[in-house]
PDB file of C-alpha atoms in Angstrom:
ATOM      1  CA  UNK A   1      -1.592  16.180  18.332  1.00  0.00           C
ATOM      2  CA  UNK A   2      -2.212  19.865  17.571  1.00  0.00           C
ATOM      3  CA  UNK A   3       0.807  19.907  15.273  1.00  0.00           C
ATOM      4  CA  UNK A   4      -0.418  16.770  13.495  1.00  0.00           C
ATOM      5  CA  UNK A   5      -3.824  18.345  12.799  1.00  0.00           C
ATOM      6  CA  UNK A   6      -2.108  21.425  11.429  1.00  0.00           C
ATOM      7  CA  UNK A   7       0.241  19.465   9.210  1.00  0.00           C
ATOM      8  CA  UNK A   8      -2.248  17.024   7.660  1.00  0.00           C
ATOM      9  CA  UNK A   9      -4.022  19.514   5.343  1.00  0.00           C
ATOM     10  CA  UNK A  10      -0.591  20.830   4.333  1.00  0.00           C
ATOM     11  CA  UNK A  11       0.570  17.340   3.357  1.00  0.00           C
ATOM     12  CA  UNK A  12      -2.614  16.663   1.372  1.00  0.00           C
ATOM     13  CA  UNK A  13      -2.114  19.850  -0.648  1.00  0.00           C
ATOM     14  CA  UNK A  14       1.539  19.053  -1.308  1.00  0.00           C
ATOM     15  CA  UNK A  15       0.610  15.541  -2.402  1.00  0.00           C
ATOM     16  CA  UNK A  16      -1.813  17.003  -4.978  1.00  0.00           C
ATOM     17  CA  UNK A  17       0.943  19.268  -6.228  1.00  0.00           C
ATOM     18  CA  UNK A  18       3.385  16.343  -6.603  1.00  0.00           C
ATOM     19  CA  UNK A  19       0.804  14.240  -8.441  1.00  0.00           C
ATOM     20  CA  UNK A  20       0.053  17.109 -10.815  1.00  0.00           C
ATOM     21  CA  UNK A  21       3.626  18.204 -11.559  1.00  0.00           C
ATOM     22  CA  UNK A  22       5.932  15.391 -10.431  1.00  0.00           C
ATOM     23  CA  UNK A  23       8.392  15.788  -7.565  1.00  0.00           C
ATOM     24  CA  UNK A  24      11.396  17.108  -9.485  1.00  0.00           C
ATOM     25  CA  UNK A  25       9.458  20.047 -10.953  1.00  0.00           C
ATOM     26  CA  UNK A  26       8.159  21.265  -7.602  1.00  0.00           C
ATOM     27  CA  UNK A  27      10.505  23.563  -5.666  1.00  0.00           C
ATOM     28  CA  UNK A  28      10.121  24.595  -2.034  1.00  0.00           C
ATOM     29  CA  UNK A  29       9.175  28.056  -3.395  1.00  0.00           C
ATOM     30  CA  UNK A  30       6.341  26.457  -5.385  1.00  0.00           C
ATOM     31  CA  UNK A  31       5.161  24.609  -2.284  1.00  0.00           C
ATOM     32  CA  UNK A  32       5.192  27.768  -0.144  1.00  0.00           C
ATOM     33  CA  UNK A  33       3.231  29.786  -2.705  1.00  0.00           C
ATOM     34  CA  UNK A  34       0.794  26.896  -3.294  1.00  0.00           C
ATOM     35  CA  UNK A  35       0.142  26.805   0.452  1.00  0.00           C
ATOM     36  CA  UNK A  36       0.033  30.587   0.754  1.00  0.00           C
ATOM     37  CA  UNK A  37       2.730  30.658   3.425  1.00  0.00           C
ATOM     38  CA  UNK A  38       6.264  32.048   3.523  1.00  0.00           C
ATOM     39  CA  UNK A  39       9.211  29.812   2.776  1.00  0.00           C
ATOM     40  CA  UNK A  40      10.428  30.469   6.305  1.00  0.00           C
ATOM     41  CA  UNK A  41       7.191  29.051   7.747  1.00  0.00           C
ATOM     42  CA  UNK A  42       7.420  26.070   5.404  1.00  0.00           C
ATOM     43  CA  UNK A  43      10.873  25.236   6.801  1.00  0.00           C
ATOM     44  CA  UNK A  44       9.465  25.173  10.336  1.00  0.00           C
ATOM     45  CA  UNK A  45       7.326  22.217   9.175  1.00  0.00           C
ATOM     46  CA  UNK A  46       9.914  20.450   7.010  1.00  0.00           C
ATOM     47  CA  UNK A  47      13.679  20.882   7.310  1.00  0.00           C
ATOM     48  CA  UNK A  48      14.235  20.253   3.574  1.00  0.00           C
ATOM     49  CA  UNK A  49      12.587  18.867   0.440  1.00  0.00           C
ATOM     50  CA  UNK A  50      13.708  15.329   1.244  1.00  0.00           C
ATOM     51  CA  UNK A  51      11.852  15.485   4.548  1.00  0.00           C
ATOM     52  CA  UNK A  52       8.781  16.907   2.833  1.00  0.00           C
ATOM     53  CA  UNK A  53       8.747  14.109   0.246  1.00  0.00           C
ATOM     54  CA  UNK A  54       9.125  11.503   2.975  1.00  0.00           C
ATOM     55  CA  UNK A  55       6.287  12.947   5.059  1.00  0.00           C
ATOM     56  CA  UNK A  56       3.969  12.974   2.040  1.00  0.00           C
ATOM     57  CA  UNK A  57       4.715   9.336   1.179  1.00  0.00           C
ATOM     58  CA  UNK A  58       4.391   8.069   4.732  1.00  0.00           C
ATOM     59  CA  UNK A  59       1.147   9.974   5.150  1.00  0.00           C
ATOM     60  CA  UNK A  60      -0.081   8.310   1.963  1.00  0.00           C
ATOM     61  CA  UNK A  61       0.482   4.859   3.449  1.00  0.00           C
ATOM     62  CA  UNK A  62      -0.983   5.773   6.829  1.00  0.00           C
ATOM     63  CA  UNK A  63      -4.258   6.611   5.049  1.00  0.00           C
ATOM     64  CA  UNK A  64      -4.399   3.062   3.701  1.00  0.00           C
ATOM     65  CA  UNK A  65      -3.486   1.769   7.123  1.00  0.00           C
ATOM     66  CA  UNK A  66      -6.576   3.409   8.625  1.00  0.00           C
ATOM     67  CA  UNK A  67      -8.732   1.481   6.153  1.00  0.00           C
ATOM     68  CA  UNK A  68      -6.856  -1.752   7.013  1.00  0.00           C
ATOM     69  CA  UNK A  69      -7.569  -1.125  10.707  1.00  0.00           C
ATOM     70  CA  UNK A  70     -11.266  -0.549  10.057  1.00  0.00           C
ATOM     71  CA  UNK A  71     -11.374  -3.796   8.101  1.00  0.00           C
ATOM     72  CA  UNK A  72      -9.760  -5.701  10.945  1.00  0.00           C
ATOM     73  CA  UNK A  73     -12.657  -4.709  13.239  1.00  0.00           C
ATOM     74  CA  UNK A  74     -15.350  -5.996  10.909  1.00  0.00           C
ATOM     75  CA  UNK A  75     -17.135  -9.265  11.557  1.00  0.00           C
ATOM     76  CA  UNK A  76     -15.977 -11.297   8.592  1.00  0.00           C
ATOM     77  CA  UNK A  77     -14.081 -14.550   8.309  1.00  0.00           C
ATOM     78  CA  UNK A  78     -10.416 -14.531   7.228  1.00  0.00           C
ATOM     79  CA  UNK A  79     -11.200 -15.379   3.605  1.00  0.00           C
ATOM     80  CA  UNK A  80     -13.690 -12.526   3.205  1.00  0.00           C
ATOM     81  CA  UNK A  81     -11.182 -10.197   4.864  1.00  0.00           C
ATOM     82  CA  UNK A  82      -8.386 -11.344   2.587  1.00  0.00           C
ATOM     83  CA  UNK A  83     -10.470 -10.500  -0.484  1.00  0.00           C
ATOM     84  CA  UNK A  84     -10.967  -6.980   0.890  1.00  0.00           C
ATOM     85  CA  UNK A  85      -7.374  -6.638   2.123  1.00  0.00           C
ATOM     86  CA  UNK A  86      -6.109  -7.720  -1.291  1.00  0.00           C
ATOM     87  CA  UNK A  87      -8.142  -5.111  -3.123  1.00  0.00           C
ATOM     88  CA  UNK A  88      -6.503  -2.538  -0.868  1.00  0.00           C
ATOM     89  CA  UNK A  89      -3.036  -4.027  -1.318  1.00  0.00           C
ATOM     90  CA  UNK A  90      -3.466  -3.813  -5.097  1.00  0.00           C
ATOM     91  CA  UNK A  91      -4.527  -0.169  -4.799  1.00  0.00           C
ATOM     92  CA  UNK A  92      -1.692   0.638  -2.427  1.00  0.00           C
ATOM     93  CA  UNK A  93       0.989  -0.960  -4.596  1.00  0.00           C
ATOM     94  CA  UNK A  94      -0.255   0.846  -7.695  1.00  0.00           C
ATOM     95  CA  UNK A  95      -1.220   4.112  -6.030  1.00  0.00           C
ATOM     96  CA  UNK A  96       1.994   6.060  -6.613  1.00  0.00           C
ATOM     97  CA  UNK A  97       2.204   7.182 -10.265  1.00  0.00           C
ATOM     98  CA  UNK A  98       5.191   5.973 -12.292  1.00  0.00           C
ATOM     99  CA  UNK A  99       6.510   9.529 -12.881  1.00  0.00           C
ATOM    100  CA  UNK A 100       6.703  10.019  -9.143  1.00  0.00           C
ATOM    101  CA  UNK A 101       8.478   6.690  -8.652  1.00  0.00           C
ATOM    102  CA  UNK A 102      10.973   7.713 -11.354  1.00  0.00           C
ATOM    103  CA  UNK A 103      11.598  11.068  -9.639  1.00  0.00           C
ATOM    104  CA  UNK A 104      12.047   9.325  -6.303  1.00  0.00           C
ATOM    105  CA  UNK A 105      14.519   6.868  -7.760  1.00  0.00           C
ATOM    106  CA  UNK A 106      16.541   9.639  -9.353  1.00  0.00           C
ATOM    107  CA  UNK A 107      16.422  12.429  -6.777  1.00  0.00           C
ATOM    108  CA  UNK A 108      15.373  10.868  -3.454  1.00  0.00           C
ATOM    109  CA  UNK A 109      16.614   7.245  -3.570  1.00  0.00           C
ATOM    110  CA  UNK A 110      16.944   6.913   0.212  1.00  0.00           C
ATOM    111  CA  UNK A 111      13.395   8.125   0.741  1.00  0.00           C
ATOM    112  CA  UNK A 112      12.196   5.621  -1.868  1.00  0.00           C
ATOM    113  CA  UNK A 113      14.014   2.779  -0.100  1.00  0.00           C
ATOM    114  CA  UNK A 114      12.437   3.719   3.233  1.00  0.00           C
ATOM    115  CA  UNK A 115       9.041   4.107   1.586  1.00  0.00           C
ATOM    116  CA  UNK A 116       9.215   0.652  -0.028  1.00  0.00           C
ATOM    117  CA  UNK A 117      10.319  -0.947   3.256  1.00  0.00           C
ATOM    118  CA  UNK A 118       7.566   0.842   5.163  1.00  0.00           C
ATOM    119  CA  UNK A 119       4.947  -0.199   2.597  1.00  0.00           C
ATOM    120  CA  UNK A 120       6.137  -3.803   2.618  1.00  0.00           C
ATOM    121  CA  UNK A 121       6.169  -4.074   6.403  1.00  0.00           C
ATOM    122  CA  UNK A 122       2.589  -2.749   6.541  1.00  0.00           C
ATOM    123  CA  UNK A 123       1.356  -5.189   3.919  1.00  0.00           C
ATOM    124  CA  UNK A 124       3.247  -8.094   5.494  1.00  0.00           C
ATOM    125  CA  UNK A 125       1.749  -7.321   8.884  1.00  0.00           C
ATOM    126  CA  UNK A 126      -1.807  -7.266   7.488  1.00  0.00           C
ATOM    127  CA  UNK A 127      -1.439 -10.456   5.445  1.00  0.00           C
ATOM    128  CA  UNK A 128       0.404 -12.373   8.139  1.00  0.00           C
ATOM    129  CA  UNK A 129      -2.280 -11.462  10.654  1.00  0.00           C
ATOM    130  CA  UNK A 130      -4.921 -12.635   8.212  1.00  0.00           C
ATOM    131  CA  UNK A 131      -3.163 -15.977   7.734  1.00  0.00           C
ATOM    132  CA  UNK A 132      -2.928 -16.517  11.497  1.00  0.00           C
ATOM    133  CA  UNK A 133      -6.657 -15.756  11.848  1.00  0.00           C
ATOM    134  CA  UNK A 134      -7.536 -18.109   8.984  1.00  0.00           C
ATOM    135  CA  UNK A 135      -5.549 -20.968  10.515  1.00  0.00           C
ATOM    136  CA  UNK A 136      -7.411 -20.468  13.819  1.00  0.00           C
ATOM    137  CA  UNK A 137     -10.726 -20.461  11.961  1.00  0.00           C
ATOM    138  CA  UNK A 138      -9.776 -23.676  10.155  1.00  0.00           C
ATOM    139  CA  UNK A 139     -10.081 -21.950   6.772  1.00  0.00           C
ATOM    140  CA  UNK A 140      -6.359 -22.145   5.984  1.00  0.00           C
ATOM    141  CA  UNK A 141      -4.203 -25.245   6.241  1.00  0.00           C
ATOM    142  CA  UNK A 142      -2.765 -25.897   9.716  1.00  0.00           C
ATOM    143  CA  UNK A 143       0.742 -26.354   8.323  1.00  0.00           C
ATOM    144  CA  UNK A 144       0.923 -22.997   6.502  1.00  0.00           C
ATOM    145  CA  UNK A 145       3.904 -20.940   7.660  1.00  0.00           C
ATOM    146  CA  UNK A 146       2.427 -17.416   8.068  1.00  0.00           C
ATOM    147  CA  UNK A 147       5.835 -15.740   7.703  1.00  0.00           C
ATOM    148  CA  UNK A 148       6.748 -17.451   4.416  1.00  0.00           C
ATOM    149  CA  UNK A 149       3.209 -17.383   3.008  1.00  0.00           C
ATOM    150  CA  UNK A 150       2.783 -13.637   3.658  1.00  0.00           C
ATOM    151  CA  UNK A 151       6.147 -12.888   2.046  1.00  0.00           C
ATOM    152  CA  UNK A 152       5.374 -14.990  -1.015  1.00  0.00           C
ATOM    153  CA  UNK A 153       2.010 -13.188  -1.274  1.00  0.00           C
ATOM    154  CA  UNK A 154       3.799  -9.829  -1.233  1.00  0.00           C
ATOM    155  CA  UNK A 155       6.364 -11.003  -3.792  1.00  0.00           C
ATOM    156  CA  UNK A 156       3.531 -12.092  -6.111  1.00  0.00           C
ATOM    157  CA  UNK A 157       1.627  -8.837  -5.588  1.00  0.00           C
ATOM    158  CA  UNK A 158       4.655  -6.772  -6.515  1.00  0.00           C
ATOM    159  CA  UNK A 159       5.141  -8.574  -9.840  1.00  0.00           C
ATOM    160  CA  UNK A 160       1.779  -7.099 -10.825  1.00  0.00           C
ATOM    161  CA  UNK A 161       3.441  -3.804 -11.751  1.00  0.00           C
ATOM    162  CA  UNK A 162       6.661  -5.326 -13.061  1.00  0.00           C
ATOM    163  CA  UNK A 163       6.807  -4.766 -16.823  1.00  0.00           C
ATOM    164  CA  UNK A 164       9.246  -7.650 -17.328  1.00  0.00           C
ATOM    165  CA  UNK A 165       6.581 -10.099 -16.137  1.00  0.00           C
ATOM    166  CA  UNK A 166       3.460  -8.328 -17.342  1.00  0.00           C
ATOM    167  CA  UNK A 167       4.189  -5.880 -20.178  1.00  0.00           C
ATOM    168  CA  UNK A 168       1.896  -2.850 -20.102  1.00  0.00           C
ATOM    169  CA  UNK A 169      -1.048  -3.116 -22.458  1.00  0.00           C
ATOM    170  CA  UNK A 170      -0.671  -6.858 -22.908  1.00  0.00           C
ATOM    171  CA  UNK A 171      -2.530  -7.847 -19.740  1.00  0.00           C
ATOM    172  CA  UNK A 172      -5.280  -6.193 -17.770  1.00  0.00           C
ATOM    173  CA  UNK A 173      -4.069  -5.360 -14.271  1.00  0.00           C
ATOM    174  CA  UNK A 174      -7.350  -6.585 -12.772  1.00  0.00           C
ATOM    175  CA  UNK A 175      -7.067  -9.966 -14.501  1.00  0.00           C
ATOM    176  CA  UNK A 176      -3.475 -10.442 -13.395  1.00  0.00           C
ATOM    177  CA  UNK A 177      -4.330  -9.463  -9.849  1.00  0.00           C
ATOM    178  CA  UNK A 178      -7.253 -11.910  -9.673  1.00  0.00           C
ATOM    179  CA  UNK A 179      -5.080 -14.693 -11.015  1.00  0.00           C
ATOM    180  CA  UNK A 180      -2.264 -14.016  -8.514  1.00  0.00           C
ATOM    181  CA  UNK A 181      -4.713 -13.666  -5.679  1.00  0.00           C
ATOM    182  CA  UNK A 182      -6.537 -16.916  -6.534  1.00  0.00           C
ATOM    183  CA  UNK A 183      -3.174 -18.644  -6.715  1.00  0.00           C
ATOM    184  CA  UNK A 184      -2.332 -17.467  -3.189  1.00  0.00           C
ATOM    185  CA  UNK A 185      -5.659 -18.033  -1.472  1.00  0.00           C
ATOM    186  CA  UNK A 186      -6.305 -21.484  -2.942  1.00  0.00           C
ATOM    187  CA  UNK A 187      -2.746 -22.442  -2.040  1.00  0.00           C
ATOM    188  CA  UNK A 188      -3.242 -21.721   1.670  1.00  0.00           C
ATOM    189  CA  UNK A 189      -6.901 -22.772   1.991  1.00  0.00           C
ATOM    190  CA  UNK A 190      -8.008 -25.918   3.822  1.00  0.00           C
ATOM    191  CA  UNK A 191     -10.848 -28.123   2.476  1.00  0.00           C
ATOM    192  CA  UNK A 192     -13.280 -26.044   4.514  1.00  0.00           C
ATOM    193  CA  UNK A 193     -11.649 -22.881   3.178  1.00  0.00           C
ATOM    194  CA  UNK A 194     -12.001 -23.973  -0.447  1.00  0.00           C
ATOM    195  CA  UNK A 195     -15.766 -24.372   0.065  1.00  0.00           C
ATOM    196  CA  UNK A 196     -15.885 -20.849   1.482  1.00  0.00           C
ATOM    197  CA  UNK A 197     -13.934 -19.495  -1.516  1.00  0.00           C
ATOM    198  CA  UNK A 198     -16.337 -21.129  -3.949  1.00  0.00           C
ATOM    199  CA  UNK A 199     -19.331 -19.730  -2.063  1.00  0.00           C
ATOM    200  CA  UNK A 200     -17.721 -16.288  -1.938  1.00  0.00           C
ATOM    201  CA  UNK A 201     -17.048 -16.323  -5.672  1.00  0.00           C
ATOM    202  CA  UNK A 202     -20.642 -17.366  -6.419  1.00  0.00           C
ATOM    203  CA  UNK A 203     -21.742 -14.169  -4.658  1.00  0.00           C
TER     204      UNK A 203
END
């Protein structure tokens, strides 16, 4: 735990540096001087730049995960939770700037693959859990398959940032997200659930 507390502020600072300059333009020398430590000390934390990039990305997701966990504890029905979870999912999917994604694809493809898998498994877990709760509460249809429904939700969410489907500047991200989300939630809702959705939207 001590090590984790020590490393967290380091990772935050490195993340800021990556966001500002992109990953490719930041060398391990830059990181060391930005942190005010020697390169030798830096290598005791991270064996190489690949490892550093991976740690930063996984830390980024774990921050979202903390918010997901807090949400899970709150006294809300599954539909209210899904609205909140979906806002977070939208933020999480769009939270890594395009320049950084391009750098990852070019210079750290394996890290990117692991990052995408990690992100997807976290989102799938949250959404699947929500669907199971909603079925128990009678707000989602009894015959919904949580595994397939959560995966189709994720597939829809990811098209949000796909320029082939939604060219930049032609559609507002918020509008697209609301449309996709409505499509999902109304598709899995029971009669009782649909009433809840209408009430929620009136608020």
